[in-house]
Short mmCIF file of C-alpha atoms in Angstrom, two decimals:
data_model
loop_
_atom_site.label_atom_id
_atom_site.label_comp_id
_atom_site.label_asym_id
_atom_site.label_seq_id
_atom_site.Cartn_x
_atom_site.Cartn_y
_atom_site.Cartn_z
CA MET A 130 45.34 30.05 -6.71
CA SER A 131 47.99 29.05 -9.23
CA THR A 132 50.57 31.46 -7.81
CA ARG A 133 49.92 30.16 -4.32
CA SER A 134 50.41 26.53 -5.29
CA ARG A 135 53.68 27.32 -7.05
CA SER A 136 55.20 28.92 -3.98
CA ARG A 137 53.83 26.29 -1.58
CA PRO A 138 56.43 25.48 1.08
CA ALA A 139 57.01 21.90 2.14
CA LEU A 140 54.40 21.20 4.82
CA GLY A 141 55.27 17.58 5.38
CA ARG A 142 53.04 14.56 4.93
CA ALA A 143 49.32 14.85 5.49
CA PRO A 144 48.58 13.17 8.84
CA ALA A 145 46.76 9.86 8.83
CA LEU A 146 44.59 11.19 11.62
CA LEU A 147 42.98 13.45 9.02
CA LEU A 148 43.29 11.32 5.92
CA VAL A 149 41.61 8.21 7.32
CA PRO A 150 38.42 9.96 8.52
CA ALA A 151 38.39 11.90 5.25
CA GLY A 152 38.43 8.62 3.35
CA LEU A 153 35.66 7.28 5.58
CA ALA A 154 33.59 10.38 4.85
CA VAL A 155 33.94 9.82 1.12
CA LEU A 156 32.97 6.15 1.55
CA PHE A 157 30.01 7.13 3.70
CA LEU A 158 28.70 9.44 1.00
CA LEU A 159 29.48 7.14 -1.90
CA LEU A 160 28.44 3.75 -0.55
CA PRO A 161 24.64 4.30 -0.57
CA LEU A 162 24.84 5.58 -4.14
CA VAL A 163 26.91 2.60 -5.23
CA ALA A 164 24.48 0.26 -3.46
CA LEU A 165 21.61 1.95 -5.28
CA LEU A 166 23.33 1.40 -8.61
CA GLU A 167 24.11 -2.20 -7.67
CA ARG A 168 20.44 -2.92 -6.92
CA THR A 169 19.19 -1.24 -10.10
CA PRO A 170 17.43 -3.54 -12.56
CA TRP A 171 19.30 -2.01 -15.52
CA PRO A 172 17.37 -3.78 -18.31
CA ASP A 173 14.20 -2.04 -17.09
CA LEU A 174 15.75 1.39 -17.30
CA PRO A 175 15.07 2.35 -20.94
CA SER A 176 11.44 1.26 -20.84
CA ARG A 177 10.82 3.08 -17.55
CA LEU A 178 12.51 6.20 -18.84
CA VAL A 179 9.96 6.59 -21.62
CA ALA A 180 6.93 5.55 -19.54
CA PRO A 181 4.40 8.40 -19.78
CA ASP A 182 4.06 8.93 -16.01
CA ILE A 183 7.84 9.17 -15.60
CA VAL A 184 8.16 11.57 -18.52
CA ASP A 185 5.39 13.65 -16.91
CA ALA A 186 7.08 13.64 -13.51
CA LEU A 187 10.50 14.49 -14.96
CA ARG A 188 9.11 17.30 -17.08
CA LEU A 189 7.14 18.69 -14.15
CA SER A 190 10.21 18.53 -11.89
CA PHE A 191 12.33 20.40 -14.44
CA ILE A 192 9.75 23.09 -15.10
CA THR A 193 8.91 23.72 -11.45
CA SER A 194 12.48 23.72 -10.15
CA THR A 195 13.60 26.03 -12.96
CA LEU A 196 10.72 28.45 -12.34
CA ALA A 197 11.51 28.29 -8.63
CA VAL A 198 15.12 29.25 -9.33
CA VAL A 199 13.98 32.20 -11.46
CA LEU A 200 11.81 33.37 -8.58
CA VAL A 201 14.63 32.78 -6.10
CA VAL A 202 17.08 34.83 -8.19
CA LEU A 203 14.65 37.72 -8.57
CA ILE A 204 14.08 38.11 -4.84
CA GLY A 205 17.23 36.43 -3.55
CA ILE A 206 19.85 38.74 -5.09
CA PRO A 207 18.29 41.90 -3.62
CA LEU A 208 17.99 40.21 -0.23
CA ALA A 209 21.57 38.96 -0.31
CA TRP A 210 22.81 42.42 -1.28
CA THR A 211 20.80 44.07 1.48
CA LEU A 212 22.17 41.65 4.06
CA ALA A 213 25.73 42.07 2.82
CA ARG A 214 25.86 45.81 2.16
CA VAL A 215 23.21 47.66 4.15
CA GLU A 216 23.62 48.29 7.87
CA PHE A 217 20.25 48.20 9.56
CA PRO A 218 19.01 47.26 13.00
CA GLY A 219 17.88 43.65 13.26
CA ARG A 220 20.05 42.50 10.39
CA ALA A 221 21.26 39.48 12.35
CA LEU A 222 17.65 38.60 13.08
CA VAL A 223 16.66 38.82 9.40
CA ARG A 224 19.63 36.63 8.51
CA ALA A 225 18.51 34.08 11.11
CA PHE A 226 15.01 34.04 9.60
CA VAL A 227 16.44 33.46 6.15
CA ILE A 228 18.12 30.31 7.43
CA VAL A 229 15.00 28.94 9.14
CA PRO A 230 13.68 27.03 6.10
CA LEU A 231 17.09 25.32 5.96
CA VAL A 232 16.74 23.77 9.39
CA LEU A 233 12.97 23.32 9.30
CA PRO A 234 11.82 19.78 8.49
CA PRO A 235 10.37 20.17 4.96
CA VAL A 236 6.99 18.75 6.04
CA VAL A 237 6.77 21.49 8.67
CA GLY A 238 7.59 23.97 5.92
CA GLY A 239 4.70 22.55 3.92
CA VAL A 240 2.28 22.93 6.82
CA ALA A 241 3.52 26.49 7.38
CA LEU A 242 2.94 27.27 3.71
CA LEU A 243 -0.60 25.89 4.01
CA THR A 244 -1.34 28.11 6.98
CA ALA A 245 -0.07 31.11 5.01
CA PHE A 246 -1.18 30.47 1.43
CA GLY A 247 -3.86 27.77 1.79
CA ARG A 248 -7.43 28.74 1.08
CA ARG A 249 -7.99 29.19 4.83
CA GLY A 250 -4.52 30.69 5.25
CA LEU A 251 -3.41 34.07 6.49
CA ILE A 252 -3.05 35.44 2.95
CA GLY A 253 -4.63 32.64 0.96
CA GLY A 254 -7.90 32.94 2.92
CA PRO A 255 -8.80 36.53 1.94
CA VAL A 256 -7.64 35.86 -1.62
CA TYR A 257 -9.88 32.78 -1.84
CA ASP A 258 -12.87 34.63 -0.40
CA ALA A 259 -12.42 37.51 -2.83
CA THR A 260 -11.54 35.66 -6.03
CA GLY A 261 -12.15 31.96 -5.47
CA TYR A 262 -8.49 31.26 -6.28
CA SER A 263 -6.88 28.51 -4.23
CA LEU A 264 -3.16 27.83 -4.52
CA PRO A 265 -2.74 24.29 -3.06
CA PHE A 266 -2.99 21.37 -5.51
CA THR A 267 -1.70 23.54 -8.38
CA THR A 268 1.62 23.52 -10.20
CA ALA A 269 2.16 27.06 -8.93
CA ALA A 270 2.03 25.66 -5.39
CA VAL A 271 4.88 23.30 -6.29
CA VAL A 272 6.95 26.28 -7.47
CA VAL A 273 6.17 28.13 -4.23
CA ALA A 274 7.19 25.13 -2.11
CA HIS A 275 10.40 24.73 -4.13
CA ALA A 276 11.24 28.41 -3.85
CA PHE A 277 10.60 28.38 -0.10
CA VAL A 278 13.11 25.63 0.57
CA SER A 279 15.74 26.70 -1.96
CA LEU A 280 15.82 30.46 -1.32
CA PRO A 281 18.05 30.14 1.79
CA PHE A 282 20.69 28.19 -0.14
CA PHE A 283 20.85 30.90 -2.77
CA VAL A 284 20.82 33.87 -0.39
CA LEU A 285 23.50 32.37 1.88
CA SER A 286 25.72 31.60 -1.07
CA VAL A 287 25.34 35.02 -2.72
CA GLU A 288 25.58 36.95 0.52
CA GLY A 289 28.74 35.06 1.44
CA ALA A 290 30.25 35.86 -1.93
CA MET A 291 29.35 39.56 -1.62
CA ARG A 292 30.78 39.81 1.86
CA ALA A 293 33.95 38.04 0.78
CA THR A 294 34.64 40.53 -2.01
CA ASN A 295 36.33 43.63 -0.76
CA ARG A 296 33.98 46.47 0.06
CA GLU A 297 36.64 48.90 -1.09
CA TYR A 298 35.76 48.21 -4.71
CA ASP A 299 32.34 49.63 -3.91
CA VAL A 300 33.94 52.66 -2.27
CA VAL A 301 36.22 53.24 -5.24
CA ALA A 302 33.27 53.03 -7.61
CA ALA A 303 31.43 55.56 -5.46
CA THR A 304 34.35 58.02 -5.47
CA LEU A 305 34.43 57.72 -9.24
CA GLY A 306 30.87 58.99 -9.27
CA ALA A 307 28.93 55.77 -9.63
CA THR A 308 25.51 55.62 -8.00
CA ARG A 309 24.86 52.75 -5.64
CA TRP A 310 22.70 51.04 -8.25
CA THR A 311 25.46 51.29 -10.85
CA THR A 312 27.98 49.97 -8.33
CA PHE A 313 25.70 47.04 -7.56
CA ARG A 314 25.22 46.29 -11.23
CA ARG A 315 28.76 46.82 -12.51
CA VAL A 316 30.93 45.95 -9.52
CA THR A 317 29.28 44.00 -6.70
CA LEU A 318 27.22 41.59 -8.79
CA PRO A 319 30.01 40.59 -11.24
CA LEU A 320 32.42 40.06 -8.35
CA ALA A 321 29.88 37.81 -6.65
CA GLY A 322 29.47 35.85 -9.90
CA PRO A 323 30.88 32.51 -8.75
CA GLY A 324 28.89 32.56 -5.52
CA LEU A 325 25.83 33.46 -7.52
CA LEU A 326 26.28 30.53 -9.87
CA ALA A 327 27.02 28.14 -7.03
CA GLY A 328 23.90 29.35 -5.24
CA LEU A 329 21.88 28.98 -8.41
CA VAL A 330 22.94 25.38 -8.88
CA LEU A 331 22.44 24.55 -5.19
CA ALA A 332 18.98 26.09 -5.22
CA TRP A 333 18.04 24.24 -8.38
CA ALA A 334 19.28 20.91 -7.05
CA ARG A 335 17.49 21.46 -3.75
CA ALA A 336 14.27 22.26 -5.60
CA LEU A 337 14.63 19.23 -7.86
CA GLY A 338 14.91 16.95 -4.83
CA GLU A 339 12.20 18.67 -2.77
CA PHE A 340 9.62 16.27 -1.40
CA GLY A 341 8.19 17.03 2.04
CA ALA A 342 7.03 20.59 1.55
CA THR A 343 5.75 19.82 -1.93
CA ILE A 344 3.60 16.84 -1.01
CA THR A 345 2.25 18.62 2.07
CA PHE A 346 1.50 21.96 0.45
CA ALA A 347 0.87 21.13 -3.20
CA GLY A 348 -0.37 17.56 -2.96
CA ASN A 349 0.36 14.73 -5.32
CA TYR A 350 -1.40 14.34 -8.66
CA PRO A 351 0.09 13.10 -11.95
CA GLY A 352 0.87 15.92 -14.36
CA THR A 353 0.13 18.83 -12.05
CA THR A 354 1.92 18.21 -8.76
CA ARG A 355 3.55 14.76 -8.87
CA THR A 356 7.23 15.63 -9.18
CA MET A 357 9.95 12.98 -9.41
CA PRO A 358 10.49 12.71 -5.63
CA ASN A 359 6.72 12.31 -5.12
CA ALA A 360 6.64 9.63 -7.82
CA ILE A 361 9.55 7.84 -6.13
CA TYR A 362 7.79 7.84 -2.78
CA VAL A 363 4.58 6.48 -4.27
CA ALA A 364 6.48 3.81 -6.18
CA LEU A 365 8.33 2.80 -3.03
CA GLN A 366 5.04 1.73 -1.45
CA ALA A 367 4.04 -0.55 -4.29
CA ASP A 368 7.12 -1.59 -6.20
CA PRO A 369 10.55 -0.93 -4.62
CA ASP A 370 12.34 -1.87 -7.84
CA ALA A 371 10.48 0.86 -9.70
CA ALA A 372 11.42 3.32 -6.97
CA ILE A 373 15.08 2.40 -7.37
CA VAL A 374 14.91 2.90 -11.12
CA LEU A 375 13.26 6.29 -10.66
CA SER A 376 15.86 7.28 -8.08
CA VAL A 377 18.69 6.37 -10.42
CA ILE A 378 17.07 8.36 -13.22
CA LEU A 379 16.75 11.42 -11.00
CA MET A 380 20.29 10.98 -9.69
CA VAL A 381 21.83 10.57 -13.16
CA VAL A 382 19.90 13.53 -14.51
CA SER A 383 20.89 15.83 -11.65
CA VAL A 384 24.53 14.78 -11.73
CA ALA A 385 24.62 15.23 -15.49
CA VAL A 386 23.17 18.73 -15.27
CA LEU A 387 25.55 19.71 -12.47
CA ALA A 388 28.54 18.35 -14.39
CA LEU A 389 27.46 20.22 -17.48
CA LEU A 390 27.09 23.48 -15.55
CA ARG A 391 30.44 23.01 -13.92
CA GLU A 392 32.06 22.47 -17.26
CA ARG A 393 30.43 25.52 -18.79
CA TRP A 394 30.50 28.03 -15.96
CA PHE A 395 32.22 27.08 -12.80
CA ASP A 396 35.86 26.77 -13.69
CA PRO A 397 36.24 30.02 -15.64
CA ALA A 398 34.15 31.83 -13.07
CA VAL A 399 36.19 30.56 -10.16
CA GLN A 400 39.41 31.53 -11.89
CA GLY A 401 38.01 34.93 -12.67
CA ALA A 402 37.09 35.46 -9.06
CA THR A 403 40.39 34.51 -7.50
CA ARG A 404 42.48 36.50 -9.93
CA PRO A 405 42.16 39.89 -8.19
CA MET B 41 -7.43 45.15 29.53
CA LYS B 42 -4.56 43.20 28.15
CA ALA B 43 -3.91 41.50 31.47
CA LEU B 44 -7.59 40.65 31.81
CA ALA B 45 -7.65 39.12 28.38
CA ALA B 46 -4.57 37.06 29.11
CA ARG B 47 -5.77 35.69 32.43
CA PRO B 48 -8.45 33.26 31.19
CA ARG B 49 -5.91 31.77 28.80
CA LEU B 50 -3.44 31.31 31.60
CA ARG B 51 -6.13 29.78 33.76
CA GLY B 52 -7.07 27.49 30.89
CA ALA B 53 -3.49 26.34 30.53
CA LEU B 54 -3.20 25.74 34.26
CA ALA B 55 -6.43 23.77 34.26
CA ALA B 56 -5.20 21.68 31.35
CA ALA B 57 -1.92 21.00 33.14
CA ALA B 58 -3.78 20.05 36.31
CA ALA B 59 -6.08 17.75 34.37
CA LEU B 60 -3.08 16.10 32.76
CA LEU B 61 -1.44 15.58 36.14
CA ALA B 62 -4.64 14.15 37.56
CA ALA B 63 -5.04 11.83 34.60
CA THR B 64 -1.50 10.49 34.86
CA SER B 65 -1.70 9.98 38.60
CA LEU B 66 -5.05 8.24 38.20
CA ALA B 67 -3.52 6.01 35.57
CA ALA B 68 -0.69 5.25 37.96
CA CYS B 69 -3.21 4.33 40.66
CA GLY B 70 -4.96 2.04 38.19
CA ASN B 71 -1.71 0.25 37.48
CA ASP B 72 -1.02 -0.13 41.19
CA ASP B 73 -4.44 -1.66 41.73
CA SER B 74 -4.07 -4.19 38.98
CA GLY B 75 -0.56 -4.99 40.14
CA GLY B 76 -1.95 -5.89 43.55
CA GLY B 77 -4.77 -7.93 41.98
CA SER B 78 -5.14 -11.63 41.59
CA GLY B 79 -2.95 -11.86 38.48
CA SER B 80 -5.26 -14.54 37.12
CA GLY B 81 -4.37 -13.61 33.54
CA SER B 82 -0.70 -14.40 34.14
CA THR B 83 0.84 -16.84 31.68
CA GLY B 84 4.32 -17.01 32.98
CA GLU B 85 5.52 -14.82 30.13
CA THR B 86 6.46 -11.32 31.18
CA GLY B 87 8.31 -8.45 29.58
CA THR B 88 7.60 -6.59 26.38
CA MET B 89 5.37 -7.83 23.59
CA ASN B 90 5.66 -6.09 20.22
CA VAL B 91 2.44 -5.50 18.30
CA LEU B 92 2.59 -4.09 14.76
CA ALA B 93 -0.67 -2.62 13.54
CA ALA B 94 -2.15 -0.60 10.66
CA ALA B 95 -2.24 3.14 11.36
CA SER B 96 -6.05 3.19 11.42
CA LEU B 97 -5.95 0.96 14.55
CA THR B 98 -4.00 3.53 16.61
CA GLU B 99 -6.78 4.50 19.04
CA ALA B 100 -8.49 1.09 19.36
CA PHE B 101 -5.27 -0.87 19.94
CA GLY B 102 -4.01 1.81 22.33
CA GLU B 103 -7.03 1.23 24.54
CA LEU B 104 -6.80 -2.56 24.24
CA ALA B 105 -3.11 -2.42 25.20
CA ASP B 106 -4.05 -0.72 28.46
CA ASP B 107 -6.63 -3.44 29.15
CA PHE B 108 -4.14 -6.17 28.29
CA GLU B 109 -1.42 -4.77 30.55
CA GLU B 110 -3.95 -4.56 33.37
CA GLU B 111 -4.86 -8.22 32.94
CA HIS B 112 -1.25 -9.33 32.59
CA PRO B 113 0.92 -7.86 35.33
CA GLY B 114 4.55 -7.52 34.35
CA VAL B 115 3.71 -7.34 30.67
CA LYS B 116 4.31 -4.26 28.55
CA VAL B 117 2.63 -3.99 25.15
CA LYS B 118 4.73 -2.04 22.70
CA LEU B 119 2.66 -0.81 19.77
CA ALA B 120 4.05 0.31 16.42
CA PHE B 121 1.71 1.81 13.85
CA ASP B 122 2.49 2.30 10.18
CA SER B 123 1.03 1.57 6.78
CA SER B 124 0.15 -2.12 6.49
CA ALA B 125 2.46 -2.64 3.54
CA THR B 126 5.43 -1.22 5.44
CA LEU B 127 4.74 -3.40 8.49
CA ALA B 128 4.30 -6.57 6.44
CA GLU B 129 7.57 -5.83 4.68
CA GLN B 130 9.29 -5.33 8.04
CA VAL B 131 7.99 -8.69 9.31
CA ASN B 132 9.18 -10.41 6.14
CA GLN B 133 12.59 -8.81 6.65
CA GLY B 134 12.75 -10.35 10.13
CA ALA B 135 11.74 -7.45 12.37
CA PRO B 136 11.26 -8.65 15.97
CA ALA B 137 7.49 -8.69 16.49
CA ASP B 138 4.91 -10.92 18.15
CA VAL B 139 1.66 -9.84 16.48
CA LEU B 140 0.72 -8.23 13.15
CA ALA B 141 -2.62 -6.63 12.32
CA THR B 142 -3.13 -5.22 8.81
CA ALA B 143 -5.82 -3.16 7.09
CA ASP B 144 -6.41 -5.64 4.29
CA GLU B 145 -6.00 -9.34 3.63
CA ASP B 146 -3.73 -9.00 0.59
CA THR B 147 -1.04 -7.43 2.74
CA MET B 148 -1.33 -10.11 5.44
CA GLN B 149 -1.12 -12.76 2.72
CA THR B 150 2.43 -11.64 1.87
CA VAL B 151 3.45 -12.64 5.41
CA VAL B 152 1.43 -15.89 5.34
CA ASP B 153 3.18 -16.80 2.09
CA GLN B 154 6.53 -16.54 3.87
CA ASP B 155 5.25 -18.79 6.70
CA GLY B 156 5.49 -15.76 8.96
CA THR B 157 2.26 -16.39 10.87
CA VAL B 158 1.19 -19.06 13.36
CA GLY B 159 -1.80 -20.67 11.66
CA GLU B 160 -4.35 -18.73 9.65
CA PRO B 161 -4.90 -15.04 10.48
CA SER B 162 -8.25 -14.16 12.10
CA VAL B 163 -10.40 -11.41 10.65
CA PHE B 164 -11.37 -9.14 13.55
CA ALA B 165 -12.80 -5.95 12.03
CA THR B 166 -14.06 -4.29 8.89
CA ASN B 167 -13.81 -0.74 7.71
CA HIS B 168 -15.40 1.14 4.84
CA LEU B 169 -14.86 4.46 3.16
CA VAL B 170 -16.93 7.53 3.94
CA MET B 171 -16.53 11.13 2.86
CA ALA B 172 -14.98 13.56 5.29
CA VAL B 173 -15.99 17.18 4.72
CA PRO B 174 -14.68 20.26 6.55
CA LYS B 175 -16.66 21.47 9.54
CA GLY B 176 -19.84 23.16 8.32
CA ASN B 177 -19.58 21.37 4.94
CA PRO B 178 -18.86 24.61 2.99
CA ALA B 179 -19.26 22.98 -0.43
CA GLY B 180 -22.62 21.42 0.55
CA ILE B 181 -21.62 17.83 -0.25
CA THR B 182 -24.44 15.38 0.46
CA SER B 183 -23.63 12.42 -1.77
CA ILE B 184 -20.75 11.05 -3.80
CA ASP B 185 -22.31 12.51 -6.97
CA ASP B 186 -21.56 15.98 -5.61
CA LEU B 187 -17.85 15.31 -6.24
CA ASP B 188 -18.66 15.89 -9.93
CA LYS B 189 -20.03 19.36 -9.23
CA LYS B 190 -18.03 22.21 -10.74
CA GLY B 191 -15.51 23.76 -8.37
CA VAL B 192 -15.54 20.89 -5.87
CA THR B 193 -12.05 19.88 -4.76
CA TYR B 194 -11.64 16.39 -3.34
CA VAL B 195 -8.72 14.21 -2.28
CA VAL B 196 -8.17 10.45 -2.05
CA CYS B 197 -5.37 8.08 -1.03
CA VAL B 198 -2.87 7.11 -3.72
CA ASP B 199 -3.89 3.82 -5.33
CA THR B 200 -0.91 1.93 -3.90
CA ALA B 201 -2.41 2.27 -0.40
CA PRO B 202 -5.37 0.05 0.67
CA CYS B 203 -7.59 3.13 1.16
CA GLY B 204 -6.70 4.31 -2.36
CA LYS B 205 -7.50 0.91 -3.88
CA LEU B 206 -10.87 1.05 -2.19
CA ALA B 207 -11.44 4.66 -3.32
CA VAL B 208 -10.87 3.71 -6.97
CA LYS B 209 -13.50 0.95 -6.65
CA VAL B 210 -16.02 3.21 -4.94
CA LEU B 211 -15.55 6.12 -7.39
CA ASP B 212 -15.81 3.77 -10.39
CA ALA B 213 -18.95 2.12 -9.00
CA SER B 214 -20.53 5.54 -8.45
CA GLY B 215 -19.61 6.81 -11.90
CA VAL B 216 -17.75 9.87 -10.63
CA THR B 217 -15.76 11.34 -13.52
CA ALA B 218 -14.13 14.38 -11.86
CA LYS B 219 -10.50 13.75 -10.99
CA PRO B 220 -9.22 14.22 -7.43
CA ALA B 221 -7.06 17.27 -6.73
CA SER B 222 -4.47 15.10 -5.07
CA GLU B 223 -3.58 11.49 -4.31
CA GLU B 224 -2.28 11.59 -0.76
CA VAL B 225 0.19 9.01 0.49
CA ASP B 226 -2.01 7.61 3.26
CA VAL B 227 -5.38 8.02 4.88
CA LYS B 228 -4.17 10.37 7.62
CA ALA B 229 -2.68 12.74 5.04
CA THR B 230 -5.97 12.64 3.10
CA LEU B 231 -7.90 13.46 6.25
CA SER B 232 -5.58 16.32 7.21
CA LYS B 233 -6.20 18.06 3.85
CA VAL B 234 -9.90 18.09 4.79
CA GLU B 235 -9.24 19.10 8.41
CA LEU B 236 -7.24 22.07 7.12
CA ASP B 237 -10.16 22.87 4.79
CA GLU B 238 -7.96 22.79 1.71
CA ALA B 239 -10.24 20.19 0.12
CA ASP B 240 -14.04 20.09 0.07
CA ALA B 241 -14.12 16.34 0.63
CA GLY B 242 -11.82 13.39 1.21
CA LEU B 243 -12.44 9.66 0.99
CA VAL B 244 -11.31 8.19 4.34
CA TYR B 245 -12.15 5.23 6.57
CA ALA B 246 -15.21 5.40 8.79
CA SER B 247 -12.92 4.85 11.79
CA ASP B 248 -10.81 7.91 10.89
CA ILE B 249 -13.87 10.14 11.11
CA VAL B 250 -14.51 8.93 14.66
CA THR B 251 -10.97 9.72 15.78
CA ALA B 252 -10.89 13.07 13.93
CA GLY B 253 -13.49 14.46 16.32
CA ASP B 254 -15.42 17.61 15.41
CA LYS B 255 -12.92 19.08 12.95
CA VAL B 256 -14.63 17.21 10.12
CA GLU B 257 -18.12 15.95 9.34
CA LYS B 258 -19.13 12.66 7.84
CA VAL B 259 -21.08 12.07 4.65
CA ASP B 260 -21.98 8.39 4.28
CA LEU B 261 -21.17 6.40 1.19
CA PRO B 262 -23.04 3.30 0.02
CA THR B 263 -21.60 0.29 1.84
CA ASP B 264 -22.05 -2.59 -0.52
CA ASN B 265 -19.40 -5.28 -0.74
CA GLU B 266 -17.21 -3.16 -2.97
CA ASN B 267 -16.71 -0.64 -0.19
CA LEU B 268 -15.29 -2.90 2.50
CA ASN B 269 -11.85 -3.73 3.89
CA THR B 270 -11.33 -6.65 6.28
CA TYR B 271 -8.66 -6.49 8.99
CA PRO B 272 -6.79 -9.70 9.82
CA VAL B 273 -4.61 -10.23 12.90
CA ALA B 274 -2.10 -13.04 13.47
CA ALA B 275 0.46 -14.22 15.98
CA LEU B 276 3.81 -14.33 14.23
CA SER B 277 6.01 -17.41 13.98
CA GLY B 278 9.01 -15.31 14.99
CA ALA B 279 7.30 -14.26 18.24
CA LYS B 280 9.44 -14.09 21.38
CA LYS B 281 6.23 -14.23 23.47
CA PRO B 282 4.07 -16.78 21.63
CA THR B 283 1.56 -17.28 24.46
CA LEU B 284 1.01 -13.56 24.95
CA ALA B 285 0.72 -13.12 21.19
CA LYS B 286 -2.01 -15.75 21.09
CA GLN B 287 -3.80 -14.04 24.00
CA TRP B 288 -3.62 -10.69 22.19
CA VAL B 289 -5.31 -12.23 19.16
CA ASP B 290 -7.95 -13.70 21.52
CA LEU B 291 -8.51 -10.31 23.16
CA VAL B 292 -8.94 -8.51 19.83
CA THR B 293 -11.49 -11.06 18.62
CA SER B 294 -13.31 -11.28 22.01
CA ASP B 295 -16.50 -9.36 22.90
CA GLN B 296 -14.41 -6.91 24.89
CA GLY B 297 -12.13 -6.28 21.89
CA GLN B 298 -15.10 -5.94 19.56
CA ARG B 299 -16.68 -3.32 21.86
CA VAL B 300 -13.52 -1.18 21.76
CA LEU B 301 -13.24 -1.55 17.99
CA ALA B 302 -16.92 -0.66 17.46
CA LYS B 303 -16.44 2.45 19.60
CA ALA B 304 -13.52 3.44 17.35
CA GLY B 305 -15.77 3.19 14.30
CA PHE B 306 -14.92 -0.29 13.00
CA GLY B 307 -17.49 -2.76 11.71
CA LYS B 308 -17.99 -6.36 12.78
CA PRO B 309 -16.03 -9.01 10.88
#
């Protein structure tokens, strides 16, 4: 990147035809957030932040979205690798299915999860009949809903990174006697590092903000399934000011975490990736 | 074998499509007839009247709107259903509407306080909570005390919604100590958890059970004064069609309106 910018030829001025809409886009994204901050009753913030139900919701959101990301990494990396490196019939179809939860309205995702893992569901039904275990209304159900919606973000990001890195590194590793597993572990995965981290953060952020699938599949009860977005929705019906405060808390927390991650991981990783 | 199995389904679909066609053409005929009628109900006001109503009124108001349009040629009733709190907020924010009907009086009061209604709202229906249980009542729920039984999963509305406020009262009065599995955002979401058989019971309005059909069964709850919501309706001061709005309120409170509401599971005011 640095070498490219040094040898950049004079391209002329950036055209207003691009700059003006670009500025509008930034405004469009920023304005609602600024408006939210403007409407925030700031003096209430500290007292709300330590209110037991908010602490519960925040803690629950953190635990469930982190567990969801762990689950997503465990099954998402192998899937991304398979899509990027293994030729098999129907690969395009599998890739299309991976994207489905991305375009599905989250509430529909929640209903779909119920029909699969509910106690009358395709898989949940037999499990319930045999063991009496029912997934909906549990914290585990929140993790499942989070993982369902965030897995596509992670897989797309990691697969993209793996496809972007040159396959010849894999070939070279193979000619040097490495097994495919060793190549995956020592070559492919490290090269996909930045994409992996970006996918991780995206998946986590998506899980943290998940609402529709969660409330439909897992329900809404303080301490077990009421995550921050659920709490915000409930508050919105009774006390819009409280909802705004909660939204700001969630926004600040997510931005802070993302900024921290960027500081720690992103920049070195990105440099490392573009060097070869 | 496969083809044989598929044929009845195809025939069923065709029959359904034919029935739908017949129903719509019949409805069209009905409109034609009324259009050619005396037009005695005409007020001079024509066009679209906007009625905002609590979600639980969906079926009853839908039927009354058909009646109203029949009696008032050239008038179209546009219905919008949502949670009462949302609708009241919309009216207070200046949404263009002629009539508002809410599921409790507190919510209507927020509009009255802003001088948003013409005169005092009229109470036109009552509703109370019952228990919905999945078809076949797998958990064997017969009274509210059964919610305390081990292993019983039940759901209620969140306490910011009128149905949730009522549920808290009813559960407290009955001394139920078991906590619900979930506080759903509105009564339809509560009912759907029972319809999907994810919960053994849900506290919903009596009228919701009627509209849910045979997917759920009803277990009655004691209906003392604690377990009662009253539904007010009012013509709005911002109405573009004030005369029609007044006539809608009259229709809802009339014998004809009360018959439709009773059929949909509502109680008398």
